[in-house]
Short mmCIF file of C-alpha atoms in Angstrom, two decimals:
data_model
loop_
_atom_site.label_atom_id
_atom_site.label_comp_id
_atom_site.label_asym_id
_atom_site.label_seq_id
_atom_site.Cartn_x
_atom_site.Cartn_y
_atom_site.Cartn_z
CA UNK Z 1 8.39 -10.63 -22.20
CA UNK Z 2 8.91 -12.78 -19.15
CA UNK Z 3 11.73 -11.88 -16.82
CA UNK Z 4 14.20 -14.65 -16.13
CA UNK Z 5 15.24 -15.55 -12.62
CA UNK Z 6 18.02 -12.97 -12.37
CA UNK Z 7 15.75 -10.19 -13.68
CA UNK Z 8 13.13 -11.21 -11.20
CA UNK Z 9 15.60 -11.10 -8.33
CA UNK Z 10 16.81 -7.73 -9.57
CA UNK Z 11 13.21 -6.43 -9.56
CA UNK Z 12 12.71 -7.74 -6.03
CA UNK Z 13 15.96 -6.14 -4.89
CA UNK Z 14 15.12 -2.72 -6.34
CA UNK Z 15 11.35 -2.34 -6.05
CA UNK Z 16 11.68 -0.59 -2.71
CA UNK Z 17 14.41 1.61 -4.16
CA UNK Z 18 17.97 1.83 -5.42
CA UNK Z 19 20.70 1.58 -2.75
CA UNK Z 20 21.86 5.04 -1.61
CA UNK Z 21 25.55 4.21 -1.75
CA UNK Z 22 28.21 5.56 -4.14
CA UNK Z 23 28.28 2.35 -6.22
CA UNK Z 24 24.64 1.18 -6.11
CA UNK Z 25 24.94 -1.30 -8.99
CA UNK Z 26 27.96 -2.96 -7.36
CA UNK Z 27 25.94 -3.26 -4.15
CA UNK Z 28 23.10 -4.95 -6.04
CA UNK Z 29 25.53 -7.26 -7.83
CA UNK Z 30 27.02 -8.36 -4.52
CA UNK Z 31 23.54 -8.96 -3.12
CA UNK Z 32 22.50 -11.01 -6.17
CA UNK Z 33 25.82 -12.82 -6.65
CA UNK Z 34 26.33 -11.61 -10.22
CA UNK Z 35 28.93 -9.37 -11.90
CA UNK Z 36 28.47 -5.63 -11.55
CA UNK Z 37 28.39 -5.13 -15.32
CA UNK Z 38 25.57 -7.62 -15.54
CA UNK Z 39 23.33 -5.58 -13.22
CA UNK Z 40 23.81 -2.49 -15.37
CA UNK Z 41 23.29 -4.40 -18.62
CA UNK Z 42 20.12 -6.00 -17.33
CA UNK Z 43 18.72 -2.66 -16.13
CA UNK Z 44 19.55 -1.15 -19.53
CA UNK Z 45 17.81 -4.06 -21.29
CA UNK Z 46 14.72 -3.69 -19.09
CA UNK Z 47 14.62 0.04 -19.86
CA UNK Z 48 14.83 -0.73 -23.59
CA UNK Z 49 12.06 -3.33 -23.45
CA UNK Z 50 9.75 -1.19 -21.30
CA UNK Z 51 9.84 -3.42 -18.21
CA UNK Z 52 11.33 -0.36 -16.49
CA UNK Z 53 9.68 2.94 -17.45
CA UNK Z 54 12.46 5.06 -15.99
CA UNK Z 55 14.90 5.19 -13.10
CA UNK Z 56 14.33 8.21 -10.93
CA UNK Z 57 12.65 9.88 -7.99
CA UNK Z 58 8.92 9.80 -7.28
CA UNK Z 59 7.99 12.98 -5.44
CA UNK Z 60 5.06 13.20 -3.10
CA UNK Z 61 2.78 15.70 -4.87
CA UNK Z 62 1.57 17.15 -1.60
CA UNK Z 63 5.10 17.88 -0.38
CA UNK Z 64 5.75 19.88 -3.55
CA UNK Z 65 2.64 21.94 -2.95
CA UNK Z 66 0.44 20.13 -5.48
CA UNK Z 67 -2.40 19.70 -3.03
CA UNK Z 68 -5.26 19.69 -5.54
CA UNK Z 69 -5.63 16.43 -7.44
CA UNK Z 70 -8.39 16.24 -10.01
CA UNK Z 71 -9.39 13.25 -12.12
CA UNK Z 72 -10.95 14.88 -15.18
CA UNK Z 73 -13.18 12.55 -17.18
CA UNK Z 74 -14.66 13.11 -20.60
CA UNK Z 75 -17.14 11.50 -22.96
CA UNK Z 76 -15.40 11.81 -26.31
CA UNK Z 77 -16.73 10.54 -29.62
CA UNK Z 78 -15.15 7.11 -30.16
CA UNK Z 79 -13.79 7.85 -33.60
CA UNK Z 80 -11.74 10.77 -32.26
CA UNK Z 81 -10.79 9.70 -28.75
CA UNK Z 82 -7.39 8.24 -29.66
CA UNK Z 83 -6.26 11.27 -31.60
CA UNK Z 84 -7.46 13.67 -28.90
CA UNK Z 85 -6.20 11.46 -26.07
CA UNK Z 86 -2.67 11.80 -27.44
CA UNK Z 87 -3.03 15.58 -27.52
CA UNK Z 88 -4.48 15.79 -24.01
CA UNK Z 89 -1.73 13.50 -22.72
CA UNK Z 90 0.89 15.80 -24.24
CA UNK Z 91 -0.28 18.80 -22.18
CA UNK Z 92 2.41 19.52 -19.62
CA UNK Z 93 0.04 19.51 -16.65
CA UNK Z 94 -1.53 16.10 -17.41
CA UNK Z 95 0.35 13.35 -15.55
CA UNK Z 96 -1.69 10.34 -16.66
CA UNK Z 97 -4.08 9.97 -19.58
CA UNK Z 98 -5.99 6.84 -20.52
CA UNK Z 99 -8.94 5.57 -22.51
CA UNK Z 100 -11.19 3.40 -20.35
CA UNK Z 101 -14.59 1.73 -20.84
CA UNK Z 102 -17.83 3.63 -20.21
CA UNK Z 103 -20.18 2.14 -17.59
CA UNK Z 104 -23.63 3.36 -18.62
CA UNK Z 105 -25.76 4.84 -17.20
CA UNK Z 106 -23.68 5.79 -14.18
CA UNK Z 107 -20.51 6.54 -16.05
CA UNK Z 108 -20.58 7.88 -19.64
CA UNK Z 109 -16.89 8.89 -19.72
CA UNK Z 110 -14.21 7.18 -21.81
CA UNK Z 111 -11.20 9.53 -21.47
CA UNK Z 112 -9.44 10.04 -18.13
CA UNK Z 113 -6.80 12.75 -17.56
CA UNK Z 114 -5.21 13.39 -14.16
CA UNK Z 115 -4.50 17.04 -13.42
CA UNK Z 116 -2.50 18.25 -10.42
CA UNK Z 117 -2.36 21.83 -9.20
CA UNK Z 118 -1.46 23.99 -6.24
CA UNK Z 119 -5.12 24.93 -5.77
CA UNK Z 120 -8.52 23.79 -7.01
CA UNK Z 121 -8.77 27.01 -9.02
CA UNK Z 122 -5.56 26.11 -10.83
CA UNK Z 123 -6.93 22.63 -11.62
CA UNK Z 124 -10.22 24.14 -12.86
CA UNK Z 125 -8.24 26.48 -15.10
CA UNK Z 126 -6.23 23.59 -16.56
CA UNK Z 127 -9.35 21.52 -17.08
CA UNK Z 128 -10.85 24.41 -19.04
CA UNK Z 129 -7.81 24.20 -21.33
CA UNK Z 130 -8.55 20.51 -21.91
CA UNK Z 131 -12.21 21.36 -22.62
CA UNK Z 132 -11.10 23.93 -25.19
CA UNK Z 133 -8.84 21.39 -26.86
CA UNK Z 134 -11.60 18.78 -27.05
CA UNK Z 135 -14.26 21.19 -28.32
CA UNK Z 136 -17.64 19.76 -29.24
CA UNK Z 137 -16.51 16.17 -29.77
CA UNK Z 138 -16.76 16.05 -25.98
CA UNK Z 139 -20.38 15.44 -25.00
CA UNK Z 140 -20.11 15.37 -21.20
CA UNK Z 141 -17.45 15.83 -18.56
CA UNK Z 142 -16.84 15.74 -14.84
CA UNK Z 143 -14.00 16.54 -12.47
CA UNK Z 144 -13.49 14.38 -9.38
CA UNK Z 145 -11.20 15.91 -6.78
CA UNK Z 146 -9.58 13.57 -4.30
CA UNK Z 147 -10.54 14.56 -0.79
CA UNK Z 148 -8.53 11.96 1.09
CA UNK Z 149 -5.68 9.54 0.38
CA UNK Z 150 -6.89 6.29 1.90
CA UNK Z 151 -3.85 4.22 0.90
CA UNK Z 152 -0.69 4.73 -1.13
CA UNK Z 153 1.74 1.86 -1.03
CA UNK Z 154 2.58 1.29 -4.68
CA UNK Z 155 3.27 -1.97 -6.37
CA UNK Z 156 4.98 -4.81 -4.56
CA UNK Z 157 5.65 -8.21 -6.07
CA UNK Z 158 6.44 -11.05 -3.72
CA UNK Z 159 9.47 -13.31 -3.76
CA UNK V 1 6.43 17.70 6.77
CA UNK V 2 9.86 18.81 5.56
CA UNK V 3 9.57 21.76 3.20
CA UNK V 4 11.91 21.05 0.25
CA UNK V 5 14.43 23.88 -0.16
CA UNK V 6 15.69 25.16 -3.54
CA UNK V 7 18.48 22.56 -3.71
CA UNK V 8 16.04 19.75 -2.87
CA UNK V 9 13.81 20.98 -5.70
CA UNK V 10 16.73 21.07 -8.15
CA UNK V 11 17.60 17.51 -7.14
CA UNK V 12 14.01 16.33 -7.63
CA UNK V 13 13.79 17.98 -11.05
CA UNK V 14 17.14 16.48 -12.09
CA UNK V 15 16.10 12.99 -10.98
CA UNK V 16 12.68 12.67 -12.58
CA UNK V 17 14.16 10.22 -15.07
CA UNK V 18 17.30 9.12 -16.81
CA UNK V 19 19.35 8.20 -13.75
CA UNK V 20 22.68 7.08 -15.23
CA UNK V 21 23.76 3.45 -15.44
CA UNK V 22 27.44 4.20 -14.87
CA UNK V 23 29.51 2.84 -12.00
CA UNK V 24 29.13 5.94 -9.85
CA UNK V 25 25.80 7.43 -10.88
CA UNK V 26 25.32 9.66 -7.83
CA UNK V 27 28.70 11.26 -8.51
CA UNK V 28 27.69 11.91 -12.15
CA UNK V 29 24.37 13.52 -11.14
CA UNK V 30 26.01 15.52 -8.34
CA UNK V 31 28.58 16.95 -10.76
CA UNK V 32 25.77 18.10 -13.04
CA UNK V 33 24.18 19.88 -10.09
CA UNK V 34 27.45 21.39 -8.85
CA UNK V 35 27.29 19.60 -5.49
CA UNK V 36 29.21 16.67 -4.12
CA UNK V 37 28.15 13.05 -4.14
CA UNK V 38 27.85 12.72 -0.36
CA UNK V 39 25.60 15.76 -0.24
CA UNK V 40 23.33 14.34 -2.96
CA UNK V 41 23.03 10.98 -1.21
CA UNK V 42 22.33 12.66 2.15
CA UNK V 43 19.64 14.87 0.62
CA UNK V 44 17.98 11.90 -1.08
CA UNK V 45 17.98 9.96 2.18
CA UNK V 46 16.50 12.90 4.05
CA UNK V 47 13.76 13.44 1.46
CA UNK V 48 12.87 9.74 1.50
CA UNK V 49 12.78 9.70 5.32
CA UNK V 50 10.55 12.78 5.34
CA UNK V 51 8.31 11.34 2.58
CA UNK V 52 9.01 14.26 0.26
CA UNK V 53 9.95 11.44 -2.11
CA UNK V 54 7.82 8.32 -2.03
CA UNK V 55 10.64 6.32 -3.63
CA UNK V 56 13.82 6.50 -5.63
CA UNK V 57 14.74 3.78 -8.10
CA UNK V 58 13.43 1.91 -11.15
CA UNK V 59 9.71 2.32 -11.98
CA UNK V 60 8.51 -1.05 -13.17
CA UNK V 61 5.77 -1.49 -15.72
CA UNK V 62 3.87 -4.40 -14.24
CA UNK V 63 2.14 -5.31 -17.53
CA UNK V 64 5.54 -5.94 -19.13
CA UNK V 65 6.23 -8.72 -16.64
CA UNK V 66 2.84 -10.40 -16.94
CA UNK V 67 0.98 -8.51 -14.24
CA UNK V 68 -1.92 -6.10 -14.35
CA UNK V 69 -3.00 -2.73 -13.01
CA UNK V 70 -6.71 -1.88 -12.96
CA UNK V 71 -8.49 1.24 -11.75
CA UNK V 72 -11.74 0.41 -9.98
CA UNK V 73 -14.39 2.22 -7.98
CA UNK V 74 -17.11 1.63 -5.41
CA UNK V 75 -20.21 3.61 -4.50
CA UNK V 76 -19.94 3.33 -0.73
CA UNK V 77 -22.83 4.42 1.51
CA UNK V 78 -21.53 7.35 3.61
CA UNK V 79 -22.21 5.62 6.92
CA UNK V 80 -20.09 2.64 5.83
CA UNK V 81 -17.23 4.62 4.30
CA UNK V 82 -14.56 4.07 6.96
CA UNK V 83 -15.46 0.43 7.45
CA UNK V 84 -15.29 -0.28 3.72
CA UNK V 85 -12.01 1.68 3.38
CA UNK V 86 -10.53 -0.58 6.05
CA UNK V 87 -11.69 -3.75 4.27
CA UNK V 88 -10.42 -2.59 0.86
CA UNK V 89 -7.09 -1.25 2.14
CA UNK V 90 -6.35 -4.52 3.94
CA UNK V 91 -5.93 -6.31 0.60
CA UNK V 92 -2.28 -6.27 -0.55
CA UNK V 93 -3.47 -5.99 -4.17
CA UNK V 94 -4.78 -2.48 -3.44
CA UNK V 95 -1.88 -0.19 -4.33
CA UNK V 96 -3.58 3.21 -3.99
CA UNK V 97 -6.97 4.25 -2.73
CA UNK V 98 -8.51 7.72 -2.87
CA UNK V 99 -11.76 9.21 -1.71
CA UNK V 100 -13.30 11.32 -4.48
CA UNK V 101 -16.36 13.51 -4.80
CA UNK V 102 -18.87 11.49 -6.82
CA UNK V 103 -21.54 8.80 -6.31
CA UNK V 104 -18.57 6.51 -7.02
CA UNK V 105 -16.72 7.83 -3.99
CA UNK V 106 -13.89 5.31 -3.52
CA UNK V 107 -11.33 4.89 -6.32
CA UNK V 108 -8.50 2.41 -6.03
CA UNK V 109 -5.85 0.77 -8.15
CA UNK V 110 -5.45 -3.00 -8.07
CA UNK V 111 -1.96 -4.25 -8.91
CA UNK V 112 -1.46 -7.98 -9.32
CA UNK V 113 1.35 -10.16 -10.54
CA UNK V 114 -0.90 -12.04 -12.93
CA UNK V 115 -3.79 -10.88 -15.09
CA UNK V 116 -6.07 -13.40 -13.36
CA UNK V 117 -5.26 -11.87 -9.99
CA UNK V 118 -7.46 -8.86 -10.81
CA UNK V 119 -10.68 -10.88 -11.02
CA UNK V 120 -9.81 -12.63 -7.76
CA UNK V 121 -9.19 -9.33 -6.00
CA UNK V 122 -12.46 -7.88 -7.31
CA UNK V 123 -14.35 -10.97 -6.16
CA UNK V 124 -12.73 -10.70 -2.74
CA UNK V 125 -13.71 -7.03 -2.38
CA UNK V 126 -17.29 -7.75 -3.42
CA UNK V 127 -17.50 -10.64 -0.97
CA UNK V 128 -16.02 -8.60 1.91
CA UNK V 129 -18.05 -5.45 1.34
CA UNK V 130 -21.27 -6.66 -0.28
CA UNK V 131 -20.83 -3.84 -2.83
CA UNK V 132 -20.38 -4.03 -6.60
CA UNK V 133 -16.92 -3.12 -7.91
CA UNK V 134 -16.95 -1.05 -11.10
CA UNK V 135 -13.73 -1.82 -12.97
CA UNK V 136 -12.13 0.55 -15.46
CA UNK V 137 -9.34 -1.41 -17.14
CA UNK V 138 -7.29 0.83 -19.39
CA UNK V 139 -7.96 0.30 -23.06
CA UNK V 140 -5.24 2.62 -24.21
CA UNK V 141 -2.51 4.64 -22.52
CA UNK V 142 -1.83 8.07 -23.99
CA UNK V 143 0.61 9.32 -21.43
CA UNK V 144 2.02 8.35 -18.05
CA UNK V 145 4.86 10.44 -16.82
CA UNK V 146 5.80 12.38 -13.79
CA UNK V 147 6.42 15.86 -15.09
CA UNK V 148 5.48 18.18 -12.26
CA UNK V 149 8.10 20.84 -11.66
CA UNK V 150 9.35 20.74 -8.08
#
């Protein structure tokens, strides 16, 4: 779906965050020159259509003590990757899980699952649980810890 | 960095999703937590200022509005790492960038408003760095959700 002009202005007005005032939707409505109800209806419609995944807080993993960040990658038999990807993604410690293309010979992996933990040992332990779930349909695997955040600014669209 | 206290952690857990669309949503959430609205707003402001929260608000799915997100990586020679990080980070299309332990040692996410913007950003990085970008566009998403307990 393509956002109309008001949706687009609403996205621009909220991409840095929701106003921290008692009536945030009224504040947005005043800023956009539309009725307050309309802001809430449009946000609800964008939640329904998937344009907005959720409205909430994004914590900094490091501040919560999740200092170990591992990208676990797996070479899973194509015929089973979708079924197993759903099951890996459902594990409570996996925050993102995707199927991506292999890039032979450097990169034989087609399943990516991000695992966060309070120590590398904890991440290794969780990755072993993924390995157990995948069993022998997984032919190769690796675990890439992040050693430095070089940039983290998130998405910004321009006006 | 500010160490989140037990109330901060309860607030973070309560706000991982489903923020209400009523007229006074902070009041509704505060009542659920047994605190008052002003206290909730002040705590949120403090956690944002201290970067305990990176943001608070709607999470947009860029693909749903015609844009694209692509994970990509570079194998950067060690002696050029900082220089290349500077060149890559300078592009506004680069939303996140992490150093990781692998021959592919720089992993970044490109976020563009149009699908065509990805190819342009990749071409720009290759031109600036002289290195080959390995792109990993997602073929299927199994799960994306913040569900770490605070």
